[in-house]
Coordinates of N, CA and C in Angstrom, one line a residue:
A1 N 21.5 4.7 -1.6 CA 22.9 4.3 -1.7 C 23.7 5.5 -1.1
A2 N 24.6 5.1 -0.1 CA 25.4 6.1 0.5 C 26.7 5.5 0.9
V3 N 27.8 6.4 0.9 CA 29.1 5.9 1.3 C 29.6 6.7 2.4
T4 N 30.1 6.0 3.4 CA 30.7 6.7 4.6 C 32.2 6.3 4.7
A5 N 33.1 7.3 4.8 CA 34.5 7.1 5.0 C 34.8 6.8 6.5
Q6 N 35.5 5.8 6.7 CA 35.9 5.4 8.1 C 37.2 6.0 8.5
G7 N 37.6 7.1 8.0 CA 38.9 7.7 8.3 C 39.1 8.9 7.3
A8 N 40.3 9.5 7.4 CA 40.6 10.6 6.5 C 40.7 10.2 5.1
T9 N 40.2 11.0 4.2 CA 40.1 10.7 2.8 C 41.3 11.4 2.0
T10 N 42.1 12.1 2.7 CA 43.4 12.6 2.2 C 44.5 12.1 3.0
F11 N 45.5 11.4 2.4 CA 46.6 10.7 3.1 C 47.7 10.5 2.1
C12 N 48.8 10.0 2.7 CA 50.0 9.8 1.9 C 50.0 8.4 1.2
A13 N 50.8 8.3 0.1 CA 50.9 7.0 -0.5 C 51.4 5.9 0.4
G14 N 50.7 4.8 0.3 CA 51.0 3.7 1.3 C 49.9 3.6 2.3
G15 N 49.1 4.6 2.4 CA 47.9 4.6 3.4 C 46.7 4.2 2.6
S16 N 45.6 4.2 3.3 CA 44.3 3.8 2.7 C 43.1 4.3 3.6
V17 N 41.9 4.2 3.1 CA 40.8 4.5 3.9 C 39.7 3.5 3.6
L18 N 38.9 3.1 4.6 CA 37.8 2.1 4.4 C 36.6 2.9 4.1
L19 N 36.0 2.5 2.9 CA 34.7 3.1 2.5 C 33.6 2.1 2.8
A20 N 32.5 2.6 3.5 CA 31.5 1.6 3.8 C 30.1 2.1 3.2
A21 N 29.5 1.2 2.5 CA 28.2 1.4 1.9 C 27.1 1.0 2.9
N22 N 26.0 1.7 2.8 CA 24.9 1.2 3.7 C 24.4 -0.2 3.3
T23 N 23.9 -0.9 4.2 CA 23.5 -2.3 4.0 C 22.0 -2.5 4.0
G24 N 21.6 -3.6 3.5 CA 20.2 -4.0 3.4 C 20.1 -5.4 3.0
V25 N 18.9 -6.0 3.3 CA 18.7 -7.4 3.0 C 18.6 -7.6 1.4
G26 N 19.5 -8.5 1.0 CA 19.5 -8.8 -0.5 C 20.3 -7.8 -1.3
Y27 N 21.0 -6.9 -0.7 CA 21.7 -5.9 -1.5 C 23.0 -6.6 -2.1
S28 N 23.3 -6.1 -3.3 CA 24.6 -6.4 -3.9 C 25.3 -5.1 -4.3
Y29 N 26.6 -5.2 -4.5 CA 27.3 -3.9 -4.6 C 28.3 -4.0 -5.7
Q30 N 28.6 -2.8 -6.3 CA 29.7 -2.6 -7.2 C 30.3 -1.2 -7.0
W31 N 31.6 -1.3 -6.6 CA 32.3 0.0 -6.3 C 32.9 0.5 -7.6
N32 N 32.9 1.8 -7.7 CA 33.4 2.5 -8.9 C 34.4 3.6 -8.5
N33 N 35.4 3.8 -9.4 CA 36.3 4.9 -9.2 C 36.3 5.8 -10.5
N34 N 36.0 7.0 -10.3 CA 35.8 8.0 -11.4 C 34.8 7.4 -12.4
G35 N 33.8 6.8 -11.9 CA 32.7 6.3 -12.8 C 32.9 4.9 -13.4
S36 N 34.1 4.3 -13.2 CA 34.4 3.0 -13.8 C 34.4 2.0 -12.7
P37 N 33.8 0.8 -13.1 CA 33.7 -0.3 -12.1 C 35.1 -0.8 -11.7
I38 N 35.2 -1.1 -10.4 CA 36.5 -1.6 -9.9 C 36.4 -3.1 -9.9
T39 N 37.3 -3.8 -10.5 CA 37.2 -5.3 -10.6 C 37.2 -5.9 -9.2
N40 N 36.3 -6.9 -9.0 CA 36.2 -7.7 -7.8 C 35.8 -6.8 -6.5
A41 N 35.3 -5.6 -6.7 CA 35.0 -4.8 -5.6 C 33.4 -4.9 -5.4
N42 N 33.0 -6.0 -4.8 CA 31.6 -6.3 -4.8 C 31.0 -6.5 -3.4
T43 N 31.7 -6.0 -2.3 CA 31.2 -6.2 -1.0 C 30.7 -4.8 -0.5
A44 N 30.2 -4.8 0.7 CA 29.6 -3.6 1.3 C 30.7 -2.6 1.6
N45 N 32.0 -3.1 1.8 CA 33.1 -2.2 2.2 C 34.2 -2.3 1.1
Y46 N 34.9 -1.2 1.0 CA 36.0 -1.2 0.0 C 37.1 -0.3 0.6
T47 N 38.4 -0.8 0.5 CA 39.5 -0.1 1.0 C 40.2 0.6 -0.2
A48 N 40.1 2.0 -0.1 CA 40.6 2.8 -1.2 C 42.0 3.2 -0.9
A49 N 43.0 3.0 -1.8 CA 44.4 3.3 -1.6 C 44.9 4.1 -2.8
V50 N 44.1 4.5 -3.7 CA 44.5 5.4 -4.8 C 43.5 6.6 -4.9
S51 N 44.0 7.6 -5.5 CA 43.2 8.8 -5.7 C 42.0 8.5 -6.6
G52 N 40.9 9.3 -6.4 CA 39.8 9.2 -7.3 C 38.5 9.5 -6.6
N53 N 37.4 9.6 -7.4 CA 36.1 9.9 -6.9 C 35.3 8.5 -6.8
Y54 N 35.1 8.1 -5.6 CA 34.5 6.8 -5.3 C 33.0 6.8 -5.1
S55 N 32.3 5.9 -5.8 CA 30.9 5.7 -5.6 C 30.6 4.2 -5.5
V56 N 29.4 3.9 -5.1 CA 29.0 2.5 -5.1 C 27.6 2.4 -5.7
T57 N 27.5 1.3 -6.5 CA 26.2 1.0 -7.1 C 25.6 -0.1 -6.3
I58 N 24.4 0.1 -5.8 CA 23.7 -0.9 -4.9 C 22.4 -1.4 -5.7
N59 N 22.3 -2.7 -5.7 CA 21.2 -3.4 -6.4 C 20.5 -4.2 -5.3
N60 N 19.1 -4.0 -5.3 CA 18.4 -4.8 -4.3 C 17.6 -6.0 -5.0
G61 N 18.0 -6.3 -6.2 CA 17.4 -7.4 -7.0 C 16.4 -6.9 -8.0
S62 N 15.9 -5.8 -7.8 CA 14.9 -5.2 -8.8 C 15.4 -3.9 -9.3
C63 N 16.0 -3.1 -8.4 CA 16.4 -1.7 -8.8 C 17.8 -1.5 -8.3
S64 N 18.5 -0.5 -9.0 CA 19.9 -0.2 -8.6 C 20.0 1.3 -8.6
V65 N 20.9 1.8 -7.8 CA 21.1 3.2 -7.6 C 22.6 3.5 -7.3
V66 N 23.1 4.6 -7.8 CA 24.5 4.9 -7.6 C 24.6 6.0 -6.5
S67 N 25.5 5.8 -5.6 CA 25.7 6.8 -4.5 C 26.4 8.1 -5.1
A68 N 26.4 9.1 -4.3 CA 27.2 10.3 -4.6 C 28.6 9.9 -4.5
E69 N 29.5 10.7 -5.3 CA 30.9 10.4 -5.3 C 31.6 10.9 -4.0
L70 N 32.5 10.2 -3.5 CA 33.3 10.6 -2.4 C 34.8 10.8 -2.9
P71 N 35.4 12.0 -2.9 CA 36.7 12.1 -3.4 C 37.8 11.6 -2.3
V72 N 38.7 10.9 -2.9 CA 39.9 10.4 -2.1 C 41.1 10.9 -2.7
V73 N 42.0 11.6 -1.9 CA 43.2 12.2 -2.4 C 44.4 11.5 -1.8
V74 N 45.3 10.9 -2.6 CA 46.5 10.2 -2.1 C 47.7 11.0 -2.6
N75 N 48.4 11.6 -1.6 CA 49.5 12.4 -2.0 C 50.8 11.6 -2.1
A76 N 51.6 12.0 -3.0 CA 52.9 11.3 -3.3 C 53.9 11.4 -2.1
V77 N 54.6 10.4 -1.9 CA 55.7 10.4 -0.9 C 56.9 10.9 -1.6
P78 N 57.7 11.8 -1.0 CA 58.9 12.2 -1.6 C 60.0 11.1 -1.7
V79 N 60.9 11.3 -2.6 CA 62.0 10.3 -2.7 C 63.1 10.9 -1.8
A80 N 63.6 10.0 -0.9 CA 64.7 10.5 0.1 C 65.9 9.6 -0.2
T81 N 67.0 10.3 -0.5 CA 68.3 9.7 -0.7 C 69.4 10.5 0.0
V82 N 70.5 9.8 0.2 CA 71.7 10.5 0.7 C 72.9 10.2 -0.2
T83 N 73.6 11.2 -0.7 CA 74.8 11.0 -1.5 C 76.0 11.6 -0.8
A84 N 77.1 10.8 -0.8 CA 78.3 11.3 -0.2 C 79.2 11.9 -1.2
A85 N 79.8 13.1 -1.0 CA 80.6 13.8 -2.0 C 82.0 13.2 -2.1
S86 N 82.4 12.4 -1.1 CA 83.8 11.9 -1.1 C 83.7 10.6 -0.2
A87 N 84.9 10.1 0.0 CA 85.0 8.9 0.8 C 84.4 9.0 2.2
T88 N 83.7 8.0 2.6 CA 83.0 8.0 3.9 C 83.9 7.3 5.0
T89 N 85.1 6.9 4.7 CA 86.0 6.5 5.7 C 87.3 7.4 5.6
F90 N 87.6 8.0 6.7 CA 88.7 8.9 6.7 C 89.3 9.0 8.2
C91 N 90.3 9.8 8.3 CA 91.0 10.0 9.6 C 90.5 11.1 10.4
T92 N 90.7 11.1 11.7 CA 90.3 12.2 12.6 C 90.8 13.5 12.0
G93 N 89.8 14.5 12.0 CA 90.1 15.8 11.4 C 89.6 15.9 10.0
G94 N 89.2 14.8 9.4 CA 88.6 14.9 8.1 C 87.1 15.0 8.2
S95 N 86.4 15.0 7.0 CA 85.0 15.2 7.0 C 84.5 14.7 5.6
V96 N 83.2 14.5 5.5 CA 82.5 14.2 4.2 C 81.2 15.0 4.2
V97 N 80.9 15.6 3.0 CA 79.6 16.3 2.8 C 78.6 15.3 2.3
L98 N 77.5 15.2 3.1 CA 76.4 14.4 2.7 C 75.3 15.3 2.1
T99 N 74.7 14.9 1.0 CA 73.7 15.7 0.3 C 72.4 14.9 0.3
A100 N 71.3 15.5 0.8 CA 70.0 14.9 0.7 C 69.4 15.1 -0.7
G101 N 68.7 14.0 -1.2 CA 68.0 14.1 -2.4 C 66.5 14.0 -2.1
G102 N 65.7 14.7 -3.0 CA 64.3 14.7 -2.7 C 63.9 16.2 -2.5
S103 N 62.7 16.5 -2.9 CA 62.2 17.9 -2.8 C 61.4 18.1 -1.5
G104 N 61.7 19.1 -0.8 CA 60.9 19.3 0.5 C 61.8 19.9 1.5
T105 N 61.5 19.6 2.8 CA 62.3 20.0 3.9 C 63.0 18.8 4.5
Y106 N 64.1 19.1 5.2 CA 65.0 18.0 5.6 C 65.2 17.9 7.1
Q107 N 65.4 16.7 7.6 CA 65.8 16.5 9.0 C 66.8 15.4 9.0
W108 N 68.1 15.7 9.5 CA 69.1 14.7 9.5 C 69.1 13.9 10.8
L109 N 69.5 12.6 10.7 CA 69.6 11.8 11.9 C 70.9 11.1 11.9
K110 N 71.4 10.8 13.1 CA 72.6 10.0 13.3 C 72.4 8.9 14.2
D111 N 72.6 7.7 13.8 CA 72.3 6.5 14.6 C 70.9 6.5 15.1
G112 N 70.0 7.0 14.3 CA 68.6 7.0 14.6 C 68.1 8.1 15.5
L113 N 69.0 9.0 15.9 CA 68.7 10.1 16.8 C 68.7 11.4 15.9
V114 N 67.7 12.2 16.2 CA 67.5 13.5 15.4 C 68.7 14.4 15.8
L115 N 69.3 15.0 14.8 CA 70.4 16.0 15.0 C 69.6 17.4 15.0
D116 N 69.5 17.9 16.2 CA 68.8 19.1 16.5 C 69.3 20.3 15.6
G117 N 68.4 20.9 14.9 CA 68.7 22.1 14.1 C 69.4 21.8 12.8
V118 N 69.6 20.5 12.4 CA 70.3 20.2 11.2 C 69.2 19.9 10.1
T119 N 68.8 20.9 9.4 CA 67.7 20.9 8.5 C 68.0 21.4 7.1
T120 N 69.3 21.5 6.8 CA 69.7 21.9 5.5 C 69.9 20.7 4.6
Q121 N 70.0 21.0 3.3 CA 70.1 19.9 2.3 C 71.4 19.2 2.4
N122 N 72.5 19.9 2.8 CA 73.8 19.3 2.9 C 74.2 19.3 4.4
Y123 N 74.9 18.2 4.8 CA 75.4 18.1 6.1 C 76.8 17.6 6.1
T124 N 77.7 18.2 6.8 CA 79.1 17.8 6.9 C 79.3 16.9 8.1
A125 N 79.6 15.6 7.8 CA 79.8 14.7 8.9 C 81.3 14.6 9.3
T126 N 81.6 14.7 10.5 CA 82.9 14.6 11.0 C 83.1 13.5 12.1
A127 N 82.0 12.8 12.4 CA 82.1 11.7 13.4 C 81.6 10.4 12.8
S128 N 82.0 9.3 13.4 CA 81.5 8.0 12.9 C 80.0 7.9 13.2
G129 N 79.3 7.1 12.4 CA 77.9 6.9 12.6 C 77.1 6.6 11.4
N130 N 75.9 6.2 11.5 CA 75.0 5.9 10.4 C 74.0 7.1 10.2
Y131 N 74.2 7.8 9.1 CA 73.5 9.0 8.8 C 72.4 8.8 7.8
R132 N 71.2 9.3 8.1 CA 70.1 9.3 7.1 C 69.3 10.6 7.2
V133 N 68.4 10.8 6.3 CA 67.6 12.1 6.2 C 66.2 11.7 6.0
I134 N 65.3 12.5 6.7 CA 63.9 12.4 6.5 C 63.5 13.6 5.7
V135 N 62.8 13.4 4.5 CA 62.4 14.4 3.7 C 60.8 14.6 3.8
T136 N 60.4 15.8 4.0 CA 58.9 16.1 4.1 C 58.5 16.9 2.9
G137 N 57.6 16.4 2.1 CA 57.2 17.1 0.9 C 56.2 18.2 1.2
Q138 N 55.7 18.9 0.2 CA 54.8 20.0 0.4 C 53.5 19.5 0.9
S139 N 53.1 18.3 0.6 CA 51.8 17.8 1.1 C 51.9 17.3 2.5
G140 N 53.1 17.3 3.1 CA 53.3 16.8 4.5 C 53.6 15.4 4.5
C141 N 53.8 14.7 3.4 CA 54.2 13.3 3.4 C 55.7 13.2 3.6
T142 N 56.1 12.2 4.3 CA 57.5 12.1 4.6 C 58.1 10.7 4.1
A143 N 59.4 10.7 3.9 CA 60.1 9.5 3.5 C 61.5 9.6 4.1
G144 N 62.0 8.4 4.5 CA 63.3 8.3 5.1 C 64.3 7.6 4.2
S145 N 65.5 8.1 4.1 CA 66.5 7.5 3.2 C 67.1 6.3 3.9
T146 N 67.8 5.5 3.1 CA 68.7 4.5 3.7 C 69.9 5.2 4.3
A147 N 70.5 4.5 5.2 CA 71.6 5.1 6.0 C 72.9 5.0 5.2
V148 N 73.7 6.0 5.4 CA 75.1 6.0 4.9 C 76.0 6.0 6.1
T149 N 76.9 5.0 6.1 CA 77.8 4.7 7.2 C 79.1 5.5 7.1
V150 N 79.4 6.4 8.1 CA 80.7 7.2 8.1 C 81.6 6.6 9.2
T151 N 82.8 6.3 8.8 CA 83.8 5.7 9.7 C 85.0 6.7 9.8
V152 N 85.2 7.1 11.0 CA 86.4 8.0 11.3 C 87.4 7.3 12.1
N153 N 88.5 7.0 11.5 CA 89.6 6.3 12.1 C 90.5 7.2 13.0
P154 N 90.8 6.8 14.2 CA 91.6 7.7 15.0 C 93.1 7.8 14.5
A155 N 93.7 9.0 14.7 CA 95.1 9.2 14.3 C 95.9 8.7 15.5
P156 N 97.2 8.3 15.2 CA 98.0 7.9 16.4 C 98.4 9.2 17.2
V157 N 98.8 8.9 18.4 CA 99.3 10.0 19.3 C 100.8 10.0 19.1
A158 N 101.3 11.1 18.6 CA 102.7 11.3 18.3 C 103.4 12.1 19.3
A159 N 104.3 11.4 20.1 CA 105.0 12.0 21.1 C 106.5 11.5 21.2
V160 N 107.4 12.3 21.5 CA 108.8 12.0 21.6 C 109.4 12.2 23.0
T161 N 110.0 11.2 23.5 CA 110.7 11.3 24.8 C 112.2 11.4 24.6
V162 N 112.8 12.3 25.3 CA 114.3 12.5 25.1 C 115.0 11.7 26.2
Q163 N 115.9 10.9 25.8 CA 116.6 10.0 26.7 C 118.0 10.5 27.1
G164 N 118.1 11.8 27.3 CA 119.3 12.4 27.8 C 119.4 13.9 27.4
P165 N 120.5 14.6 27.7 CA 120.6 16.0 27.4 C 120.5 16.3 25.9
I166 N 119.8 17.4 25.5 CA 119.7 17.7 24.1 C 120.7 18.8 23.7
T167 N 121.6 19.2 24.6 CA 122.7 20.1 24.3 C 124.0 19.4 24.7
F168 N 124.9 19.2 23.8 CA 126.1 18.5 24.1 C 127.2 18.9 23.0
C169 N 128.4 18.3 23.2 CA 129.5 18.6 22.3 C 129.6 17.6 21.2
A170 N 130.2 18.1 20.1 CA 130.4 17.2 18.9 C 131.0 15.9 19.3
G171 N 130.4 14.8 18.7 CA 130.9 13.5 19.1 C 129.9 12.8 20.1
G172 N 129.0 13.6 20.7 CA 128.0 13.1 21.5 C 126.7 12.8 20.7
S173 N 125.7 12.4 21.4 CA 124.4 12.1 20.8 C 123.3 12.0 21.9
V174 N 122.1 12.0 21.4 CA 121.0 11.8 22.3 C 119.9 10.9 21.6
L175 N 119.4 10.0 22.4 CA 118.4 9.0 21.9 C 117.0 9.7 22.0
L176 N 116.3 9.8 20.9 CA 114.9 10.3 20.8 C 114.0 9.1 20.6
A177 N 113.0 8.9 21.5 CA 112.2 7.7 21.5 C 110.7 8.1 21.2
A178 N 110.1 7.7 20.2 CA 108.7 7.9 19.9 C 107.9 6.9 20.6
N179 N 106.6 7.2 20.9 CA 105.7 6.2 21.5 C 105.4 5.2 20.5
T180 N 105.0 4.0 21.0 CA 104.8 2.8 20.1 C 103.3 2.4 20.2
G181 N 103.0 1.7 19.1 CA 101.6 1.2 19.1 C 101.5 0.1 18.0
A182 N 100.5 -0.8 18.1 CA 100.4 -1.9 17.1 C 100.2 -1.3 15.7
G183 N 101.1 -1.8 14.8 CA 101.0 -1.4 13.4 C 101.6 -0.1 13.1
Y184 N 102.3 0.6 14.0 CA 102.8 1.9 13.8 C 104.0 1.9 12.9
T185 N 104.1 2.8 12.0 CA 105.4 3.0 11.2 C 105.9 4.5 11.5
Y186 N 107.2 4.7 11.2 CA 107.8 6.0 11.6 C 108.6 6.6 10.5
Q187 N 108.7 7.9 10.5 CA 109.7 8.6 9.6 C 110.1 9.8 10.4
W188 N 111.5 9.9 10.7 CA 112.0 11.0 11.4 C 112.5 12.1 10.4
Y189 N 112.4 13.3 11.0 CA 112.8 14.5 10.2 C 113.7 15.4 11.0
N190 N 114.6 16.1 10.3 CA 115.4 17.1 10.9 C 115.2 18.4 10.1
N191 N 114.7 19.4 10.8 CA 114.4 20.7 10.1 C 113.4 20.5 8.9
G192 N 112.5 19.6 9.1 CA 111.5 19.4 8.1 C 111.9 18.5 6.9
V193 N 113.1 18.0 6.9 CA 113.6 17.2 5.8 C 113.7 15.7 6.4
A194 N 113.1 14.8 5.6 CA 113.1 13.4 6.0 C 114.6 12.9 6.1
I195 N 114.8 12.1 7.2 CA 116.2 11.6 7.4 C 116.2 10.2 6.8
T196 N 117.1 9.9 5.9 CA 117.2 8.6 5.2 C 117.3 7.5 6.2
N197 N 116.5 6.4 6.0 CA 116.5 5.2 6.8 C 116.2 5.4 8.2
A198 N 115.6 6.5 8.6 CA 115.2 6.8 10.0 C 113.8 6.4 10.1
N199 N 113.5 5.1 10.2 CA 112.2 4.5 10.2 C 111.8 3.7 11.3
T200 N 112.5 3.8 12.4 CA 112.2 3.0 13.6 C 111.6 3.9 14.7
A201 N 111.2 3.3 15.8 CA 110.6 4.1 16.9 C 111.6 5.0 17.6
N202 N 112.9 4.6 17.5 CA 113.9 5.4 18.2 C 114.9 6.0 17.1
Y203 N 115.4 7.1 17.4 CA 116.4 7.7 16.6 C 117.5 8.4 17.4
T204 N 118.8 8.2 17.0 CA 119.9 8.8 17.7 C 120.3 10.0 17.0
A205 N 120.1 11.2 17.6 CA 120.5 12.5 17.0 C 121.9 12.9 17.4
A206 N 122.7 13.2 16.4 CA 124.1 13.6 16.7 C 124.5 14.9 16.0
V207 N 123.5 15.5 15.4 CA 123.7 16.9 14.8 C 122.6 17.8 15.2
S208 N 122.9 19.1 15.1 CA 121.9 20.1 15.6 C 120.7 20.1 14.6
G209 N 119.6 20.5 15.2 CA 118.4 20.6 14.4 C 117.1 20.4 15.2
N210 N 116.0 20.7 14.5 CA 114.7 20.5 15.1 C 114.1 19.1 14.6
Y211 N 114.0 18.2 15.5 CA 113.7 16.8 15.2 C 112.2 16.6 15.4
T212 N 111.5 16.0 14.5 CA 110.1 15.5 14.6 C 110.0 14.1 14.0
V213 N 108.9 13.5 14.3 CA 108.6 12.2 13.8 C 107.2 12.2 13.3
I214 N 106.9 11.6 12.1 CA 105.6 11.4 11.6 C 105.3 9.9 11.8
M215 N 104.2 9.6 12.5 CA 103.8 8.2 12.8 C 102.5 7.9 12.0
T216 N 102.5 6.7 11.5 CA 101.3 6.2 10.7 C 100.8 4.9 11.4
N217 N 99.5 4.9 11.6 CA 99.0 3.7 12.3 C 98.4 2.7 11.2
A218 N 97.8 1.6 11.7 CA 97.4 0.5 10.8 C 96.3 1.0 9.8
S219 N 95.5 2.0 10.2 CA 94.4 2.4 9.3 C 94.9 3.5 8.4
G220 N 96.2 3.8 8.4 CA 96.7 4.8 7.4 C 96.7 6.2 7.9
C221 N 96.2 6.5 9.1 CA 96.2 7.8 9.7 C 97.5 8.2 10.2
T222 N 97.9 9.5 10.1 CA 99.2 10.0 10.5 C 99.1 11.1 11.5
A223 N 100.2 11.3 12.2 CA 100.3 12.4 13.2 C 101.7 12.8 13.3
Q224 N 102.0 14.1 13.5 CA 103.4 14.5 13.6 C 103.6 15.1 15.1
S225 N 104.7 14.7 15.6 CA 105.1 15.1 16.9 C 105.5 16.6 16.9
S226 N 105.6 17.2 18.1 CA 106.2 18.5 18.2 C 107.7 18.4 18.1
A227 N 108.3 19.5 17.8 CA 109.8 19.4 17.5 C 110.6 19.4 18.8
I228 N 111.7 18.6 18.8 CA 112.7 18.6 19.8 C 114.0 19.2 19.2
T229 N 114.4 20.3 19.9 CA 115.6 21.0 19.4 C 116.9 20.5 20.0
V230 N 117.7 20.0 19.2 CA 119.0 19.5 19.6 C 120.1 20.4 19.2
A231 N 121.0 20.8 20.2 CA 122.1 21.7 19.9 C 123.4 21.0 20.1
V232 N 124.2 20.9 19.1 CA 125.6 20.2 19.1 C 126.6 21.3 19.0
Y233 N 127.5 21.5 20.0 CA 128.5 22.5 20.0 C 129.9 21.9 19.5
A234 N 130.6 22.7 18.7 CA 131.9 22.3 18.2 C 132.9 22.2 19.3
N235 N 133.7 21.2 19.2 CA 134.8 21.1 20.2 C 135.9 22.1 19.8
P236 N 136.6 22.7 20.8 CA 137.7 23.6 20.5 C 138.9 22.8 19.9
V237 N 139.7 23.5 19.1 CA 140.8 23.0 18.4 C 142.0 23.1 19.4

């Protein structure tokens, strides 16, 4: 009675190895793991998928003999997870910290591509994509997490066009025009203070100050324009 392994006898969970007993006319077989018979394991070959010391009992009709034991080691696969510390949908300039779960070493991937050099347990994602991590345990077994989808919404482009001189005498004015876009909303400011009811794309400035506009797009992202300085001079008496 002899057992031959048809592959490596140390492997990761989910793998297996084919164990082959020697054959002969009229032979019958009973496979054993750690000395206990394995149910329905009665052929010349047996596929081992769990750890243990495997042997086979061979009977030729008159006599039986047990082979030497062959150790099989099945190493556990690590648990791989990804947890987001905050919302995974945000505006340009934001980020989310992704934390890998599972003990071992880590390799992050984005959209299925390896992120070179990104091997820490935490990763700060700033771009849209599907992020996952591969965890390698001490035994060398690996597991991949499910993907976490990060969506980064673009902020609007905030710009103001001046439709005339920005220096003039009291009683005059200048039209300030913000760029437009689908779903944009507006709030105009003078010297950092919101101007009441100034919520359209255009604003007519008639007093001195530094004018800006904050624009919000349909996804809720905002952007502030650079300031336009308007100088209004008093008329002589």
